[in-house]
PDB file of C-alpha atoms in Angstrom:
ATOM      1  CA  MET K  23    -111.257 -64.092  61.783  1.00  0.00           C
ATOM      2  CA  ALA K  24    -109.689 -60.611  62.084  1.00  0.00           C
ATOM      3  CA  GLU K  25    -107.064 -61.928  64.502  1.00  0.00           C
ATOM      4  CA  LYS K  26    -106.053 -64.582  61.979  1.00  0.00           C
ATOM      5  CA  LEU K  27    -105.707 -61.975  59.226  1.00  0.00           C
ATOM      6  CA  TRP K  28    -103.266 -59.751  61.123  1.00  0.00           C
ATOM      7  CA  TYR K  29    -101.276 -62.767  62.274  1.00  0.00           C
ATOM      8  CA  THR K  30    -101.031 -64.036  58.710  1.00  0.00           C
ATOM      9  CA  TYR K  31    -100.142 -60.531  57.496  1.00  0.00           C
ATOM     10  CA  GLU K  32     -97.218 -60.380  59.947  1.00  0.00           C
ATOM     11  CA  GLY K  33     -95.987 -63.794  58.830  1.00  0.00           C
ATOM     12  CA  VAL K  34     -96.196 -62.909  55.146  1.00  0.00           C
ATOM     13  CA  ALA K  35     -94.445 -59.581  55.773  1.00  0.00           C
ATOM     14  CA  THR K  36     -91.612 -61.295  57.640  1.00  0.00           C
ATOM     15  CA  TYR K  37     -91.241 -63.912  54.902  1.00  0.00           C
ATOM     16  CA  LEU K  38     -91.119 -61.275  52.143  1.00  0.00           C
ATOM     17  CA  LEU K  39     -88.743 -59.010  54.078  1.00  0.00           C
ATOM     18  CA  ASN K  40     -86.450 -62.012  54.376  1.00  0.00           C
ATOM     19  CA  GLN K  41     -86.435 -62.284  50.585  1.00  0.00           C
ATOM     20  CA  VAL K  42     -85.233 -58.675  50.265  1.00  0.00           C
ATOM     21  CA  ALA K  43     -83.135 -58.443  53.451  1.00  0.00           C
ATOM     22  CA  GLU K  44     -80.041 -57.176  51.618  1.00  0.00           C
ATOM     23  CA  HIS K  45     -81.912 -53.976  50.664  1.00  0.00           C
ATOM     24  CA  PHE K  46     -82.115 -53.152  54.377  1.00  0.00           C
ATOM     25  CA  GLY K  47     -78.483 -54.055  55.125  1.00  0.00           C
ATOM     26  CA  VAL K  48     -79.305 -57.162  57.146  1.00  0.00           C
ATOM     27  CA  GLY K  49     -78.834 -60.863  56.582  1.00  0.00           C
ATOM     28  CA  ARG K  50     -82.231 -62.061  57.772  1.00  0.00           C
ATOM     29  CA  PHE K  51     -85.550 -61.230  59.379  1.00  0.00           C
ATOM     30  CA  GLU K  52     -86.854 -63.196  62.358  1.00  0.00           C
ATOM     31  CA  GLY K  53     -90.518 -63.447  63.386  1.00  0.00           C
ATOM     32  CA  LYS K  54     -92.426 -62.132  66.392  1.00  0.00           C
ATOM     33  CA  GLN K  55     -90.427 -62.002  69.618  1.00  0.00           C
ATOM     34  CA  VAL K  56     -89.941 -60.176  72.894  1.00  0.00           C
ATOM     35  CA  VAL K  57     -86.848 -57.990  73.249  1.00  0.00           C
ATOM     36  CA  PRO K  58     -85.558 -56.193  76.353  1.00  0.00           C
ATOM     37  CA  GLY K  59     -85.381 -52.404  76.516  1.00  0.00           C
ATOM     38  CA  ASP K  60     -82.933 -50.145  78.336  1.00  0.00           C
ATOM     39  CA  SER K  61     -85.911 -48.797  80.296  1.00  0.00           C
ATOM     40  CA  GLY K  62     -86.253 -52.156  82.044  1.00  0.00           C
ATOM     41  CA  THR K  63     -89.382 -53.165  80.135  1.00  0.00           C
ATOM     42  CA  GLU K  64     -89.789 -55.761  77.410  1.00  0.00           C
ATOM     43  CA  TRP K  65     -91.204 -55.088  73.950  1.00  0.00           C
ATOM     44  CA  GLU K  66     -93.128 -57.539  71.794  1.00  0.00           C
ATOM     45  CA  ILE K  67     -92.117 -56.806  68.202  1.00  0.00           C
ATOM     46  CA  ASP K  68     -93.658 -58.234  65.047  1.00  0.00           C
ATOM     47  CA  ALA K  69     -90.292 -59.052  63.445  1.00  0.00           C
ATOM     48  CA  LYS K  70     -86.623 -58.179  63.697  1.00  0.00           C
ATOM     49  CA  GLY K  71     -83.988 -57.707  61.025  1.00  0.00           C
ATOM     50  CA  CYS K  72     -80.461 -58.749  62.009  1.00  0.00           C
ATOM     51  CA  SER K  73     -77.077 -58.566  60.357  1.00  0.00           C
ATOM     52  CA  ASP K  74     -75.232 -61.875  60.288  1.00  0.00           C
ATOM     53  CA  ASP K  75     -72.728 -60.678  62.895  1.00  0.00           C
ATOM     54  CA  GLY K  76     -75.462 -59.198  65.121  1.00  0.00           C
ATOM     55  CA  SER K  77     -74.130 -55.653  64.819  1.00  0.00           C
ATOM     56  CA  LYS K  78     -77.288 -54.253  63.161  1.00  0.00           C
ATOM     57  CA  VAL K  79     -80.882 -54.643  64.356  1.00  0.00           C
ATOM     58  CA  ILE K  80     -84.066 -53.328  62.731  1.00  0.00           C
ATOM     59  CA  VAL K  81     -87.426 -53.445  64.552  1.00  0.00           C
ATOM     60  CA  VAL K  82     -90.445 -54.295  62.378  1.00  0.00           C
ATOM     61  CA  GLU K  83     -94.028 -53.258  63.119  1.00  0.00           C
ATOM     62  CA  CYS K  84     -96.903 -54.518  60.934  1.00  0.00           C
ATOM     63  CA  LYS K  85    -100.264 -52.758  60.847  1.00  0.00           C
ATOM     64  CA  ARG K  86    -102.904 -54.258  58.556  1.00  0.00           C
ATOM     65  CA  HIS K  87    -104.976 -51.067  58.542  1.00  0.00           C
ATOM     66  CA  THR K  88    -107.368 -51.107  55.592  1.00  0.00           C
ATOM     67  CA  LYS K  89    -109.248 -47.814  56.022  1.00  0.00           C
ATOM     68  CA  SER K  90    -106.546 -45.258  56.848  1.00  0.00           C
ATOM     69  CA  GLY K  91    -102.795 -44.906  56.919  1.00  0.00           C
ATOM     70  CA  VAL K  92    -100.681 -45.591  59.981  1.00  0.00           C
ATOM     71  CA  SER K  93    -100.926 -42.729  62.474  1.00  0.00           C
ATOM     72  CA  GLN K  94     -98.293 -40.461  63.935  1.00  0.00           C
ATOM     73  CA  ALA K  95     -98.933 -42.004  67.387  1.00  0.00           C
ATOM     74  CA  ILE K  96     -98.216 -45.563  66.199  1.00  0.00           C
ATOM     75  CA  THR K  97     -95.098 -44.380  64.374  1.00  0.00           C
ATOM     76  CA  GLY K  98     -93.984 -42.511  67.497  1.00  0.00           C
ATOM     77  CA  SER K  99     -94.436 -45.677  69.547  1.00  0.00           C
ATOM     78  CA  LEU K 100     -92.209 -47.571  67.115  1.00  0.00           C
ATOM     79  CA  ALA K 101     -89.655 -44.746  67.287  1.00  0.00           C
ATOM     80  CA  TRP K 102     -89.510 -45.103  71.084  1.00  0.00           C
ATOM     81  CA  THR K 103     -89.223 -48.899  70.823  1.00  0.00           C
ATOM     82  CA  ILE K 104     -86.267 -48.507  68.433  1.00  0.00           C
ATOM     83  CA  GLN K 105     -84.574 -46.140  70.877  1.00  0.00           C
ATOM     84  CA  ASP K 106     -85.294 -48.259  73.974  1.00  0.00           C
ATOM     85  CA  VAL K 107     -84.017 -51.534  72.482  1.00  0.00           C
ATOM     86  CA  GLY K 108     -80.983 -49.847  70.905  1.00  0.00           C
ATOM     87  CA  ALA K 109     -81.947 -50.762  67.337  1.00  0.00           C
ATOM     88  CA  ASP K 110     -80.469 -49.097  64.268  1.00  0.00           C
ATOM     89  CA  GLY K 111     -83.862 -48.288  62.769  1.00  0.00           C
ATOM     90  CA  GLY K 112     -87.276 -49.674  62.001  1.00  0.00           C
ATOM     91  CA  ILE K 113     -89.694 -50.767  59.318  1.00  0.00           C
ATOM     92  CA  LEU K 114     -93.418 -50.057  59.369  1.00  0.00           C
ATOM     93  CA  VAL K 115     -95.403 -52.398  57.104  1.00  0.00           C
ATOM     94  CA  SER K 116     -98.986 -51.554  56.126  1.00  0.00           C
ATOM     95  CA  PRO K 117    -101.348 -51.785  53.145  1.00  0.00           C
ATOM     96  CA  ILE K 118    -102.011 -48.042  52.908  1.00  0.00           C
ATOM     97  CA  GLY K 119     -98.798 -46.480  54.180  1.00  0.00           C
ATOM     98  CA  LEU K 120     -98.199 -43.654  56.621  1.00  0.00           C
ATOM     99  CA  GLN K 121    -100.235 -40.528  57.326  1.00  0.00           C
ATOM    100  CA  ASP K 122     -98.455 -37.179  56.814  1.00  0.00           C
ATOM    101  CA  GLY K 123     -97.437 -36.689  60.468  1.00  0.00           C
ATOM    102  CA  ALA K 124     -96.274 -40.292  60.634  1.00  0.00           C
ATOM    103  CA  LYS K 125     -94.018 -39.724  57.606  1.00  0.00           C
ATOM    104  CA  LYS K 126     -92.278 -36.885  59.471  1.00  0.00           C
ATOM    105  CA  VAL K 127     -91.738 -39.039  62.566  1.00  0.00           C
ATOM    106  CA  ALA K 128     -90.504 -41.927  60.409  1.00  0.00           C
ATOM    107  CA  ALA K 129     -87.954 -39.738  58.635  1.00  0.00           C
ATOM    108  CA  LYS K 130     -86.551 -38.468  61.934  1.00  0.00           C
ATOM    109  CA  ALA K 131     -86.481 -41.918  63.597  1.00  0.00           C
ATOM    110  CA  ARG K 132     -84.926 -43.937  60.719  1.00  0.00           C
ATOM    111  CA  ILE K 133     -88.155 -45.838  60.015  1.00  0.00           C
ATOM    112  CA  VAL K 134     -88.671 -47.164  56.494  1.00  0.00           C
ATOM    113  CA  GLU K 135     -92.222 -47.258  55.152  1.00  0.00           C
ATOM    114  CA  VAL K 136     -93.077 -50.562  53.463  1.00  0.00           C
ATOM    115  CA  VAL K 137     -96.404 -50.945  51.676  1.00  0.00           C
ATOM    116  CA  LEU K 138     -97.717 -54.503  51.397  1.00  0.00           C
ATOM    117  CA  ASP K 139    -101.172 -55.279  50.020  1.00  0.00           C
ATOM    118  CA  GLN K 140    -103.603 -56.440  52.718  1.00  0.00           C
ATOM    119  CA  ASP K 141    -104.363 -59.771  51.006  1.00  0.00           C
ATOM    120  CA  SER K 142    -100.779 -60.674  50.156  1.00  0.00           C
ATOM    121  CA  THR K 143     -99.463 -64.202  50.388  1.00  0.00           C
ATOM    122  CA  THR K 144     -95.906 -65.469  50.099  1.00  0.00           C
ATOM    123  CA  THR K 145     -96.466 -66.021  46.360  1.00  0.00           C
ATOM    124  CA  ASP K 146     -98.972 -63.300  45.381  1.00  0.00           C
ATOM    125  CA  TYR K 147     -98.016 -59.828  46.552  1.00  0.00           C
ATOM    126  CA  VAL K 148     -97.068 -56.263  45.750  1.00  0.00           C
ATOM    127  CA  LEU K 149     -94.358 -54.959  48.085  1.00  0.00           C
ATOM    128  CA  SER K 150     -92.987 -51.431  47.772  1.00  0.00           C
ATOM    129  CA  PHE K 151     -90.212 -49.704  49.705  1.00  0.00           C
ATOM    130  CA  LEU K 152     -87.216 -47.429  49.114  1.00  0.00           C
ATOM    131  CA  ASP K 153     -88.474 -46.492  45.616  1.00  0.00           C
ATOM    132  CA  GLN K 154     -88.703 -50.155  44.621  1.00  0.00           C
ATOM    133  CA  ILE K 155     -91.625 -52.390  43.786  1.00  0.00           C
ATOM    134  CA  HIS K 156     -91.441 -56.173  44.136  1.00  0.00           C
ATOM    135  CA  VAL K 157     -94.258 -58.270  42.712  1.00  0.00           C
ATOM    136  CA  GLY K 158     -95.021 -61.939  43.056  1.00  0.00           C
ATOM    137  CA  PHE K 159     -97.751 -63.871  41.319  1.00  0.00           C
ATOM    138  CA  SER K 160     -98.530 -67.543  41.017  1.00  0.00           C
ATOM    139  CA  GLU K 161    -100.613 -67.446  37.865  1.00  0.00           C
ATOM    140  CA  ALA K 162     -98.952 -68.785  34.754  1.00  0.00           C
ATOM    141  CA  VAL K 163     -98.127 -66.278  32.047  1.00  0.00           C
ATOM    142  CA  HIS K 164     -98.317 -67.528  28.497  1.00  0.00           C
ATOM    143  CA  VAL K 165     -96.662 -65.553  25.755  1.00  0.00           C
ATOM    144  CA  THR K 166     -97.755 -66.636  22.339  1.00  0.00           C
ATOM    145  CA  ASP K 167     -96.929 -64.484  19.356  1.00  0.00           C
ATOM    146  CA  HIS K 168     -97.345 -60.959  20.707  1.00  0.00           C
ATOM    147  CA  LEU K 169     -96.265 -59.094  23.856  1.00  0.00           C
ATOM    148  CA  LEU K 170     -96.975 -55.421  24.551  1.00  0.00           C
ATOM    149  CA  ILE K 171     -95.250 -53.581  27.401  1.00  0.00           C
ATOM    150  CA  GLU K 172     -96.293 -50.038  28.302  1.00  0.00           C
ATOM    151  CA  ILE K 173     -94.624 -47.912  30.937  1.00  0.00           C
ATOM    152  CA  ARG K 174     -96.750 -45.037  32.240  1.00  0.00           C
ATOM    153  CA  ASP K 175     -95.956 -42.042  34.413  1.00  0.00           C
ATOM    154  CA  ASN K 176     -97.983 -41.042  37.488  1.00  0.00           C
ATOM    155  CA  ASP K 177    -100.533 -39.259  35.302  1.00  0.00           C
ATOM    156  CA  GLY K 178    -101.152 -42.331  33.144  1.00  0.00           C
ATOM    157  CA  ASN K 179     -99.262 -41.040  30.120  1.00  0.00           C
ATOM    158  CA  ILE K 180     -97.332 -43.655  28.158  1.00  0.00           C
ATOM    159  CA  VAL K 181     -93.601 -42.900  28.402  1.00  0.00           C
ATOM    160  CA  ASP K 182     -92.345 -46.075  26.750  1.00  0.00           C
ATOM    161  CA  ARG K 183     -94.036 -48.720  24.654  1.00  0.00           C
ATOM    162  CA  ARG K 184     -92.498 -51.894  23.245  1.00  0.00           C
ATOM    163  CA  GLU K 185     -93.981 -54.698  21.228  1.00  0.00           C
ATOM    164  CA  TYR K 186     -92.384 -58.082  20.834  1.00  0.00           C
TER     165      TYR K 186
END
């Protein structure tokens, strides 16, 4: 069952990245594929972002780690893949995000951290990247005669409250 979960996670990540492709400066994201490297080896990548004219390529790595953030070693491996295939950068997708050392490697290697909940589907998800949060849900929302919206800061303090 674990194999199915990571495979599904990669597919959902690719689908959702496609929905927000313009935020990464590409026209589309393609699924798992093998790409050649300058070193003479081939790399299996989880997804690839491409500009419409083919001038920009972004390598995507998905790690459905549920107990700890993505390590420096995994991020370093993606950094080398980006360099070897001549890509313009990378995206690392995971439910928890990157460990501290991995964040440093990512910043140096033009890798964007994308956090995607481990149980996400193409309709029910929380996707965060580049100081943005995208949310999808399939449950119906019914507004009757009252709606309360509260915006809270990181400490839980209400910074804005509106009632309709």
